[in-house]
Coordinates of C-alpha atoms in Angstrom, one line a residue:
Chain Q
X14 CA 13.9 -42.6 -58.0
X15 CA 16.0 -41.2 -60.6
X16 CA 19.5 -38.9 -59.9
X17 CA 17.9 -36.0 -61.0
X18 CA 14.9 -36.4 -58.5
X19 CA 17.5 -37.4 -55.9
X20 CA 19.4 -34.3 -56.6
X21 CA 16.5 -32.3 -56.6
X22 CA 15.8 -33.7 -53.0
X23 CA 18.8 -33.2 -51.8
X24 CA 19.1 -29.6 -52.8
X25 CA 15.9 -28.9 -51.4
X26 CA 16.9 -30.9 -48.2
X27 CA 19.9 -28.9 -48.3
X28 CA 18.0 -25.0 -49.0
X29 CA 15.3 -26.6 -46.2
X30 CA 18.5 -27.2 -43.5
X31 CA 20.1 -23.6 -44.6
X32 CA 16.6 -22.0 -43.8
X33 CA 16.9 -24.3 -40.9
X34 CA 20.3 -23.2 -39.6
X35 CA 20.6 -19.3 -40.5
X36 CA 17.9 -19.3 -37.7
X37 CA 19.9 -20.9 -34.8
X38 CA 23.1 -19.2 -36.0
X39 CA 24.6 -16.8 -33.7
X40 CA 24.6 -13.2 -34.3
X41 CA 27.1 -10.1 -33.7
X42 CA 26.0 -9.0 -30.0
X43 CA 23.6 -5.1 -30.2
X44 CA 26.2 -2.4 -27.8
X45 CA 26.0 -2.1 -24.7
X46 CA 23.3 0.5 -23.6
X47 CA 24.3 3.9 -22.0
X48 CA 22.4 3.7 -18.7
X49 CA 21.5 0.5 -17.2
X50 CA 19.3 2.0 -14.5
X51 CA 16.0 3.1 -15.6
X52 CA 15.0 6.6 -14.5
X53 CA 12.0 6.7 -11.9
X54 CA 9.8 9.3 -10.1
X55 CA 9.2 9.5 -6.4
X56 CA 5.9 8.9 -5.0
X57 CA 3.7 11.6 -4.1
X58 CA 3.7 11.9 -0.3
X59 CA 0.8 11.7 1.3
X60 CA -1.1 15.1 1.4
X61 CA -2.2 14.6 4.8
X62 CA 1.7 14.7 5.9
X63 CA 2.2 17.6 4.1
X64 CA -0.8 19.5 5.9
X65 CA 0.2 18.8 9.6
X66 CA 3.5 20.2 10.1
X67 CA 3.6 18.4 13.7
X68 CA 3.2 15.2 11.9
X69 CA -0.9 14.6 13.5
X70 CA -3.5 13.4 12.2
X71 CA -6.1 15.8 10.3
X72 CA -8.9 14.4 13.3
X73 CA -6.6 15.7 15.7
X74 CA -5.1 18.5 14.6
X75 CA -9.3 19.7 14.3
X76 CA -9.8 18.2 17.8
X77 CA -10.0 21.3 20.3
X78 CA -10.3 21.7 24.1
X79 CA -13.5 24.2 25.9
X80 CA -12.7 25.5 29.0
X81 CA -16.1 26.7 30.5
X82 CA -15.7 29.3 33.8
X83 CA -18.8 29.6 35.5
X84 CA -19.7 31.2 38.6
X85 CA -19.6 28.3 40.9
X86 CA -17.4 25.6 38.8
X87 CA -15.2 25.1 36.3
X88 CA -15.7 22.5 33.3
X89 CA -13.9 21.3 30.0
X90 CA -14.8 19.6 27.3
X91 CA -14.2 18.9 23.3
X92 CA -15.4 20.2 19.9
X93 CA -13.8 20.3 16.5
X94 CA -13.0 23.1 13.8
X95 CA -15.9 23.5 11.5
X96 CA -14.5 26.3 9.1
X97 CA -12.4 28.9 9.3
X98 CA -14.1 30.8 12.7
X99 CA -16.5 27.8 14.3
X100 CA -16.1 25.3 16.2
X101 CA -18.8 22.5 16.9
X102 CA -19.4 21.0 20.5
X103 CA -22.2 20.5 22.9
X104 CA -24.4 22.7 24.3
X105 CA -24.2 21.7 28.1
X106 CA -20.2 22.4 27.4
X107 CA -20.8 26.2 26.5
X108 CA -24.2 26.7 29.0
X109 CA -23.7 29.0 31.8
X110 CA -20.6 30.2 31.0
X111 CA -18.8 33.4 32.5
X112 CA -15.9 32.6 30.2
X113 CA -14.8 30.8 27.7
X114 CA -11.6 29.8 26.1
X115 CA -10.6 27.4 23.4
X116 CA -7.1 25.5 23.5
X117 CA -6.0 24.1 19.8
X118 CA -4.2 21.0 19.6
X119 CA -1.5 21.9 19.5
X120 CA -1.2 24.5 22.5
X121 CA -2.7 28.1 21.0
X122 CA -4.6 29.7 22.4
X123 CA -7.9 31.1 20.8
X124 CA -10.4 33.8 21.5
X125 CA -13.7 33.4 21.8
X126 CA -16.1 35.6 20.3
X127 CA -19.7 34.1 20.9
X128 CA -21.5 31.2 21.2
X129 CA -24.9 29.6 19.8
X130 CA -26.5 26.9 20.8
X131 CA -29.3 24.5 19.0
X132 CA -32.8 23.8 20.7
X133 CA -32.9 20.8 18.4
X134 CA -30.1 18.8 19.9
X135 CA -27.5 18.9 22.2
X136 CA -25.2 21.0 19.6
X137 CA -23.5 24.2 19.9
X138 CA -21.2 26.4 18.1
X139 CA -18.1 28.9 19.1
X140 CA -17.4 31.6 17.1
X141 CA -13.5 32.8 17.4
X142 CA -11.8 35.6 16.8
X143 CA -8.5 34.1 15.7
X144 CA -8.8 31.7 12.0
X145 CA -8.6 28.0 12.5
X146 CA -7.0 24.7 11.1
X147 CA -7.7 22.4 9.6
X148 CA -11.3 21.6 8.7
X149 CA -13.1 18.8 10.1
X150 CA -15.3 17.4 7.0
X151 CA -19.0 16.5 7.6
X152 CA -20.6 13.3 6.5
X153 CA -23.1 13.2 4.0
X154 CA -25.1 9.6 5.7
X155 CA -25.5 8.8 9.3
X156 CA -23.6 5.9 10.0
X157 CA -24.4 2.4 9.7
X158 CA -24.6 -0.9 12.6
X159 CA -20.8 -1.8 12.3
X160 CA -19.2 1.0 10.7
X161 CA -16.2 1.6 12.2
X162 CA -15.7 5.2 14.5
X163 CA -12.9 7.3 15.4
X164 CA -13.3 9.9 18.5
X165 CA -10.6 12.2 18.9
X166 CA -11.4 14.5 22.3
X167 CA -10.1 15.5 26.0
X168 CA -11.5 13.1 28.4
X169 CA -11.5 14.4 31.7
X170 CA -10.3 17.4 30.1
X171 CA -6.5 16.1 29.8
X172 CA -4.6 14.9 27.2
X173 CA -6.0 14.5 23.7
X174 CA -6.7 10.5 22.8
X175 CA -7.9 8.7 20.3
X176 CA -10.7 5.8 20.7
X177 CA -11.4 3.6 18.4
X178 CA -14.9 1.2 17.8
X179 CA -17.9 0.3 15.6
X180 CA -20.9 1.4 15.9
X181 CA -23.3 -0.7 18.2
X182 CA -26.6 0.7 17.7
X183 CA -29.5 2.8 17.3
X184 CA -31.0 4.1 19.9
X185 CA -33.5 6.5 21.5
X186 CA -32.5 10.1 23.5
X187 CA -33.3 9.0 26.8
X188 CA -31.7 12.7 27.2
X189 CA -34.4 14.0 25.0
X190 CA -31.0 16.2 23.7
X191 CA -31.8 14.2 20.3
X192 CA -34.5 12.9 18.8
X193 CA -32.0 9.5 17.9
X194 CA -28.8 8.4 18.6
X195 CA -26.1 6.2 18.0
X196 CA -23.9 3.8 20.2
X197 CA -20.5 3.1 19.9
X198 CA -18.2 0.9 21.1
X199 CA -15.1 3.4 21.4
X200 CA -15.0 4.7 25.0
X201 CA -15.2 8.2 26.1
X202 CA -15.1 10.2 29.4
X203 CA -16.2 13.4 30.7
X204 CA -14.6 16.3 29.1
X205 CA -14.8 13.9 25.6
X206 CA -18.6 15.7 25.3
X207 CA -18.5 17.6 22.3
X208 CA -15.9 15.0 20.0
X209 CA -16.3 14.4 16.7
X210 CA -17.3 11.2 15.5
X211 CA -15.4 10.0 12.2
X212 CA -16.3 7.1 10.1
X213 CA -13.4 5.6 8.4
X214 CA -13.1 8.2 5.2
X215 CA -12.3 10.6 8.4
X216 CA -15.4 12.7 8.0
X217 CA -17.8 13.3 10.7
X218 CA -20.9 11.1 11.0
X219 CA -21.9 12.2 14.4
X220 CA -20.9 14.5 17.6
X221 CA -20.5 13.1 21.1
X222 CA -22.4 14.2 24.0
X223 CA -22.3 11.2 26.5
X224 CA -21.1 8.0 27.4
X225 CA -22.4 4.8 29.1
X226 CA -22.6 4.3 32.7
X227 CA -21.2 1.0 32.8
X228 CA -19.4 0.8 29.8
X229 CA -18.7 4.1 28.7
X230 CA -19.5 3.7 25.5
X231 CA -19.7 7.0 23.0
X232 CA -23.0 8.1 22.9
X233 CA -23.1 10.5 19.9
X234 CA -25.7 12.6 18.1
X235 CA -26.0 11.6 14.1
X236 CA -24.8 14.3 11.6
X237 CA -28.2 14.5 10.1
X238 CA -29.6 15.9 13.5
X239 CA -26.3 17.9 13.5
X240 CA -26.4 19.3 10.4
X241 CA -30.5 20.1 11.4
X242 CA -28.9 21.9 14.6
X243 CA -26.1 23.9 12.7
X244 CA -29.3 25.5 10.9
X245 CA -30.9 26.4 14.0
X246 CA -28.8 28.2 16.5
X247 CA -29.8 30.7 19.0
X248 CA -27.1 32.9 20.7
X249 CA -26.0 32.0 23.8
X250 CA -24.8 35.3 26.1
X251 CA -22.5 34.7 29.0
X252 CA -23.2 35.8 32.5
X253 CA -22.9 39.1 33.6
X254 CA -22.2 38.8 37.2
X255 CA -22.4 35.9 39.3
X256 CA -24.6 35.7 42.9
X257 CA -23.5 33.7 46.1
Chain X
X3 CA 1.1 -47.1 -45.7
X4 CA 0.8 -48.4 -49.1
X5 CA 1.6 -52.0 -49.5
X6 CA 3.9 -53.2 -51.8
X7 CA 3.0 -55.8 -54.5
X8 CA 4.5 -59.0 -53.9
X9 CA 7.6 -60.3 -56.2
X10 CA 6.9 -62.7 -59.2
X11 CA 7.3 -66.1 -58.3
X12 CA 10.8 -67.7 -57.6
X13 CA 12.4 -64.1 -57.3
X14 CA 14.3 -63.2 -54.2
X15 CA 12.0 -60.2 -52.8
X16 CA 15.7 -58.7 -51.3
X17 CA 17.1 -58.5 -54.8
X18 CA 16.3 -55.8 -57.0
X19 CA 14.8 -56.2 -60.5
X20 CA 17.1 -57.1 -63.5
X21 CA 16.5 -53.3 -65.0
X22 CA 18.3 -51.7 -61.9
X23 CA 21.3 -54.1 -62.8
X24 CA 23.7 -52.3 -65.4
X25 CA 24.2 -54.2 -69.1
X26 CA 26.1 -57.5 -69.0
X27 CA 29.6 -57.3 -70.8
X28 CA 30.1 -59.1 -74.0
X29 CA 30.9 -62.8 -72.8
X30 CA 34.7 -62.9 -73.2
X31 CA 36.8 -65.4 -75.2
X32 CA 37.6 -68.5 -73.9
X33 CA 40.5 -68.9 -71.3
X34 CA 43.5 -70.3 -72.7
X35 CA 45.0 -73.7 -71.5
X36 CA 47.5 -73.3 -68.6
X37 CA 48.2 -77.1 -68.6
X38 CA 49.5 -80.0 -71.0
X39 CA 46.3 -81.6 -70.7
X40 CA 44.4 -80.3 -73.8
X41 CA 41.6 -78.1 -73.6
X42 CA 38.1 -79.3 -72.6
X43 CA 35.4 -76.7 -74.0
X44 CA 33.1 -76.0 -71.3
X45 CA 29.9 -78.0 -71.3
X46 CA 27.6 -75.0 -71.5
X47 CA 25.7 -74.4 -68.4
X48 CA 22.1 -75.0 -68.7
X49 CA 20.3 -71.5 -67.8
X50 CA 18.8 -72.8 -65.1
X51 CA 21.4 -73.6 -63.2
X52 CA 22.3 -70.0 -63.2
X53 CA 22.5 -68.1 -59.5
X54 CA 22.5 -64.9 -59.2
X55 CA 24.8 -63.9 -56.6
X56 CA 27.2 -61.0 -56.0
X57 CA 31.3 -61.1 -57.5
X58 CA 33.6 -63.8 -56.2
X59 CA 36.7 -64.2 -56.5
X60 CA 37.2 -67.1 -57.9
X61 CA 41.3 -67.8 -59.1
X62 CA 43.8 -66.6 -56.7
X63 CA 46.1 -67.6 -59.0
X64 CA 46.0 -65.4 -62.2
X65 CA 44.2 -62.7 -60.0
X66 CA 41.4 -62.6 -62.1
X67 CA 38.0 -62.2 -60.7
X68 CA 34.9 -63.7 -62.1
X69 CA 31.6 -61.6 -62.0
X70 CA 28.9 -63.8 -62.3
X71 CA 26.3 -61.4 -63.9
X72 CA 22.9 -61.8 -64.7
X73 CA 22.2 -61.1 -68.2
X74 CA 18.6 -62.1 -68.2
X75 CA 16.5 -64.0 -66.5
X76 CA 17.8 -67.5 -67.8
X77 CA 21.3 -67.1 -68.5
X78 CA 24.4 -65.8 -66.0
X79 CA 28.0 -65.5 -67.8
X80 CA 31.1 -65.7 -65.7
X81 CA 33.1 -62.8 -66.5
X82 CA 36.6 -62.5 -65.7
X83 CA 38.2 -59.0 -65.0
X84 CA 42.0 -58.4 -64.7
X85 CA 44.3 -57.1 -62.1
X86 CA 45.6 -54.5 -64.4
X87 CA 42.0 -53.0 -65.1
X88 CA 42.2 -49.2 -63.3
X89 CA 39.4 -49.4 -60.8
X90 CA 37.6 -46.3 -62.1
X91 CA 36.9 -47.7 -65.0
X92 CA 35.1 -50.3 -63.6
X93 CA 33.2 -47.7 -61.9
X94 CA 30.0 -47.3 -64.0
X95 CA 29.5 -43.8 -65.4
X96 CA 27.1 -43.0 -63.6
X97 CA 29.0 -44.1 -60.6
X98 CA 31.6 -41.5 -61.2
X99 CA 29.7 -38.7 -61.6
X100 CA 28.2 -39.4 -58.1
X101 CA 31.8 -39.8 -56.8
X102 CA 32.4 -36.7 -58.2
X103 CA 29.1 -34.4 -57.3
X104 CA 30.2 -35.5 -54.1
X105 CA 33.8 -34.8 -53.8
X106 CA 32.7 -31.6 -54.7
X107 CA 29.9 -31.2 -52.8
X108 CA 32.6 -32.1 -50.0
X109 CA 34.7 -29.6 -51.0
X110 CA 32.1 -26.9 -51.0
X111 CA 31.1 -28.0 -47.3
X112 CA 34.4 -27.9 -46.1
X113 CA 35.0 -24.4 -47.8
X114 CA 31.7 -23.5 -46.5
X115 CA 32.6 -25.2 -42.8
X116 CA 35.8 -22.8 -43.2
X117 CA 34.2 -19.7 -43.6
X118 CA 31.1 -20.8 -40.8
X119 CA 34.1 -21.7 -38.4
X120 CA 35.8 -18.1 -39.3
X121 CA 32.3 -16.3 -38.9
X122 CA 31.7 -18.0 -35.3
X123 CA 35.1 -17.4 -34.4
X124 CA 34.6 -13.5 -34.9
X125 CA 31.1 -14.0 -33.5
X126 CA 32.9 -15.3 -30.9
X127 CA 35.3 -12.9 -30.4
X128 CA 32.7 -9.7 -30.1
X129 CA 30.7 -11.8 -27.5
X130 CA 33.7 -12.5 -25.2
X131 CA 34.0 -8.5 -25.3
X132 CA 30.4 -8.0 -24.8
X133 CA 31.1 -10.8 -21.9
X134 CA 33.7 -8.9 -20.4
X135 CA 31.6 -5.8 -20.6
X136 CA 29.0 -7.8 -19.0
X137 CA 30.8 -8.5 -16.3
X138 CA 32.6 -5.2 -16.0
X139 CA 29.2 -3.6 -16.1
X140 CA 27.4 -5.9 -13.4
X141 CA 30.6 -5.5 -11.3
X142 CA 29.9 -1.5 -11.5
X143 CA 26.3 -2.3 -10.9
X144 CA 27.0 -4.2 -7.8
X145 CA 29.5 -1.8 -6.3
X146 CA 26.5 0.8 -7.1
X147 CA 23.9 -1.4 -5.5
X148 CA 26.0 -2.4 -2.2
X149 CA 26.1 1.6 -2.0
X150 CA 22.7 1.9 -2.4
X151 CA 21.6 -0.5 -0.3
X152 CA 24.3 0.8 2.7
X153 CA 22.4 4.4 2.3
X154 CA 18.9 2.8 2.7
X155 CA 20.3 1.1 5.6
X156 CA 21.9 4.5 6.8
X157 CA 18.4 6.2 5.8
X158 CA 16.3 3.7 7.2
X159 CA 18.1 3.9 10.9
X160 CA 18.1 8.0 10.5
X161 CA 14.3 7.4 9.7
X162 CA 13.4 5.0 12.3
X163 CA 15.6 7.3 15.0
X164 CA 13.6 10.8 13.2
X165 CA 10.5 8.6 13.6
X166 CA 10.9 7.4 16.7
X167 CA 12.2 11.6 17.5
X168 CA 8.5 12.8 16.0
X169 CA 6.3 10.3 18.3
X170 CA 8.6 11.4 21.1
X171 CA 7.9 15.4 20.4
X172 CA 4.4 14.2 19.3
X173 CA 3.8 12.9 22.9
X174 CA 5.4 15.9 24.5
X175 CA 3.8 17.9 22.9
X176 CA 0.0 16.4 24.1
X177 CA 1.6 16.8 27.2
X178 CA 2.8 20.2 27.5
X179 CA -0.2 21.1 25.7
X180 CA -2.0 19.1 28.5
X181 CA 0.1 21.0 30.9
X182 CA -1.1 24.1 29.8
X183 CA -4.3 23.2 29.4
X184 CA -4.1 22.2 32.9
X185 CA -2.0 26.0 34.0
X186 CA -5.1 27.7 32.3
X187 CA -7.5 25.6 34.5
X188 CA -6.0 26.6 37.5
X189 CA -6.0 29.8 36.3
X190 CA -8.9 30.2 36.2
X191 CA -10.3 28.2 39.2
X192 CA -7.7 31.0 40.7
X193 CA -9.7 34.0 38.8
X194 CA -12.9 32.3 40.1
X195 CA -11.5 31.9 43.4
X196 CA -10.4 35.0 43.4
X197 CA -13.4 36.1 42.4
X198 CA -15.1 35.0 44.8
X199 CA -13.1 35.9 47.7
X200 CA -13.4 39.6 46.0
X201 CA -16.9 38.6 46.5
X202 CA -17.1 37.3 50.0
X203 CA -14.2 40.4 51.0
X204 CA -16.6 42.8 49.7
X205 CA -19.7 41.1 51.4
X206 CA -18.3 40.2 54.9
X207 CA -16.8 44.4 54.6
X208 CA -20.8 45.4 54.2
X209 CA -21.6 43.1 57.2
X210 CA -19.2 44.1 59.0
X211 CA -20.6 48.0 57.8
X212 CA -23.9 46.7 58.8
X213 CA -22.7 45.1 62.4
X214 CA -20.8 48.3 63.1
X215 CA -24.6 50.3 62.6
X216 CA -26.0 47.6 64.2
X217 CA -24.1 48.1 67.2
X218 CA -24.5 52.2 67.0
X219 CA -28.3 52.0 66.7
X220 CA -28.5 49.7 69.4
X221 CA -26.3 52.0 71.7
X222 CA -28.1 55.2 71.1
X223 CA -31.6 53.2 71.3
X224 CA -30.1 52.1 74.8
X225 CA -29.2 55.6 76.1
X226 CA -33.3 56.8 74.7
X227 CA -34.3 54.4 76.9
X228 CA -32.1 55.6 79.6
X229 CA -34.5 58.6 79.8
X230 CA -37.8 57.6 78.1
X231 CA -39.7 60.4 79.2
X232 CA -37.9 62.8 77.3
X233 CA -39.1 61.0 73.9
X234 CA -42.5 60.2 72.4
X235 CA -43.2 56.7 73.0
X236 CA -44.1 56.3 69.8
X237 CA -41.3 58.0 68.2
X238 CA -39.0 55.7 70.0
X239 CA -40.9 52.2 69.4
X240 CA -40.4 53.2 65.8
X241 CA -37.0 53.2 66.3
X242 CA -36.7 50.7 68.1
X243 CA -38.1 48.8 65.3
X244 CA -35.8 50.4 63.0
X245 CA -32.9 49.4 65.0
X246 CA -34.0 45.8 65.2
X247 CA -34.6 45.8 61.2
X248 CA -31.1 46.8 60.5
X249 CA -29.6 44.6 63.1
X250 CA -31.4 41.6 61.8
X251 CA -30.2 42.4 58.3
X252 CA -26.8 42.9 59.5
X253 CA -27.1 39.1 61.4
X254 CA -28.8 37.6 58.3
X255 CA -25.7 39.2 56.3
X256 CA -23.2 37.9 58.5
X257 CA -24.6 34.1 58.4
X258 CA -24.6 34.7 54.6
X259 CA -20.9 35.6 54.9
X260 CA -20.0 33.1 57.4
X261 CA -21.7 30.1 55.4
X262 CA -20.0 31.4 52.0
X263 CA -16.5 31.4 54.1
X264 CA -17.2 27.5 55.0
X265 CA -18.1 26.3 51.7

């Protein structure tokens, strides 16, 4: 190899190592930034918080107590708030009924103004007088075997609890108040007649109008036949006078 | 890998080839006699004898050096080379100029060493201060966080006490809602009971009405048949039919009443 090659190889060597070393050679540090803490949002809080001012559930703030005066007894049991003036329950919780009166949730008092009652099922509604909070929403599907349940109602017509269960099965009226129902393994008492049943979105898939013997497992009506009953109400008048 | 070819025959492979060796010198005159004994001209060497090797020194005593160089492939001249010669110019020219590109080329690294050593000592500098910023800046940061973190402490507790407040007034709540639930049902089973003892008042006061003609019938039936002659007989069986019609009502009445009292 000649000098001049040599030389060229060096210099090349030489511009090769500069390429080389410009690009592991330290810099002048960037300034500092202004703000080293990034700016964030808060998280929207849940809307359901913001629409129960007593901190409840929506299931139990639409959970309401039916206090049936008849002549010779007196009798309790549940329903929920359908819109803004109805309430759904059973019909053997409104039947034969001198008076009725309607206790919210959360301690009001509301007036009733009349009652209806299904021949299809064991469903009835109360009309109020005073408006009504907030809405319980209906189901579109029965429920399924499994599907979890929710019943919110007054067993024994005392304070308001919440059951939890799945669904057990399907099952024949042998009330004839239906012309199907649905098992569940959340446990209910008397007084829980007339509870919603909500699947796990919170809507209601069915209505409660007994429980088990042994077990007292929820017996409820599916919202299909409920839904079939809402359409078909007859007025229910209260009695007049009473004879002994 | 390319292979090399081999070397010719009776060449040293570790020696390079005669045209990388620089021009022998012109073969210098004869040393002069240093003794009385009269010069002896050198028997030439045959070429054959020649040996390539590197410089030796050869006489210590004059300080020459002998160079035994090849000058071609048969023939090696001893050449001598004196103290006094200056060492660069037995440098070859070519020699020099490499000595030189390099001094220079030392040079210009060492100036450019200087200026890199300069540049990193101001790069240096300015990242000490972004350093000490650094740390100023993470020592802020910390304080800030500890703060932070000793209000989501504070927070948390005021939450968990609010929270633990709520489920308490949540349960209270069921309960005097509960309890008035439970007021109204007496309430009412008090307006039923009342009711009904309106009811039963109101009945046991028209039995009692109904005893009280009971009784009145019966008496003035008893003094018509203190004197039965002076009334039809059939006039007063009628009433006396009439009497025991309204007392039986009045009994059947009463036993209503009494069994509503004992229920």
């Amino acid at each position: 190899m000649t000098h001049s090659r040599l030389m060229k190889a060096s210099a090349l060597a030489a511009a090769s190592a500069s390429l080389v070393a410009c690009s592991v050679i330290p810099v002048a540090p960037e300034g500092l930034p202004e703000d080293w803490i990034p700016s964030v949002s808060p998280s929207p809080i849940d809307p359901d918080l913001l629409d129960s001012p007593l901190g409840f559930d929506p299931e139990q703030e639409s959970a309401v107590r039916i206090r049936n005066s008849k002549c010779d007894e007196l009798s309790s049991g549940s329903g929920f708030i359908l819109d803004d003036h109805t309430i759904v329950t059973n019909r053997h919780v409104v039947e034969g009924f001198l008076d009725l009166e309607v206790n919210t949730s959360d301690g009001r008092d509301i007036t009733v103004a009349s009652a209806a009652v299904s021949q299809v099922s064991d469903i009835a509604t109360i009309t109020t007088v005073e408006s009504l909070s907030p809405f319980a929403p209906l189901a579109d599907e029965d429920p399924g075997l499994g599907d979890f349940v929710t019943i919110v109602g007054f067993p024994l017509g005392e304070e308001m609890t919440t059951t939890m269960g799945s669904v057990l099965q399907r099952s024949d009226d042998n009330l004839d108040n239906a012309d199907h129902v649905f098992i569940s393994s959340a446990e209910v008492e008397h007084g829980s007649s007339g509870s919603a049943a909500y699947d796990e979105q919170g809507e209601v898939f069915g209505v409660v109008y007994a429980g088990q013997d042994d077990s007292n497992y929820a017996i409820f009506i599916p919202i299909s036949i409920v839904k079939e009953s809402l359409a078909n109400l007859d007025p229910l008048a209260a009695i007049k006078t009473c004879t002994y | 890998m390319t292979t090399l070819p081999p070397p010719p025959e009776g060449q040293d492979p570790f020696r390079p080839p005669p045209s990388f060796l620089p021009e022998p010198p012109a073969p210098p005159p004869p040393l002069p006699e240093t003794g009385p004994t009269a010069a002896v001209p050198l028997p030439p060497k045959p070429a054959t004898e020649a040996t390539p090797t590197v410089s030796t020194p050869l006489s210590p005593r004059t300080g020459s050096v002998y160079r035994r160089t090849i000058a071609n492939e048969e023939t090696t001249v001893l050449t001598p080379v004196t103290a006094a010669t200056n060492i660069l110019d037995r440098i070859p020219l070519s020699e020099r100029k490499r000595w030189r590109l390099l001094a220079g080329g030392s040079a210009l690294l060492a100036v450019l060493l200087l200026g890199f050593s300069i540049y990193l000592l101001f790069i240096n500098d300015q990242w000490q201060t972004r350093s000490s910023a650094l740390t100023s800046e993470a020592y802020d940061l910390g304080s800030r966080l500890a703060d932070a973190n000793a209000q989501i402490v504070e927070k948390q507790a005021t939450l968990d006490l609010v929270s633990e407040q709520l489920n308490t007034a949540q349960a209270r709540i069921l309960e005097l809602v509960d309890e008035k639930a439970q007021a109204g049902d007496d309430i009412s089973y008090a307006q039923q009971q009342l009711s009904l003892y309106q009811e039963l008042s109101a009945l046991g006061g028209s039995v009692s009405l109904a005893l009280n003609h009971c009784v009145n019938e019966h008496e003035k039936l008893v003094g018509y048949l203190k004197n039965p002659e002076a009334w039809d007989p059939g006039d007063l069986a009628a009433y006396e039919a009439s009497v025991n019609t309204l007392c039986n009502a009045a009994q059947s009445a009463n036993a209503t009443l009494q069994k509503a009292l004992t229920e």
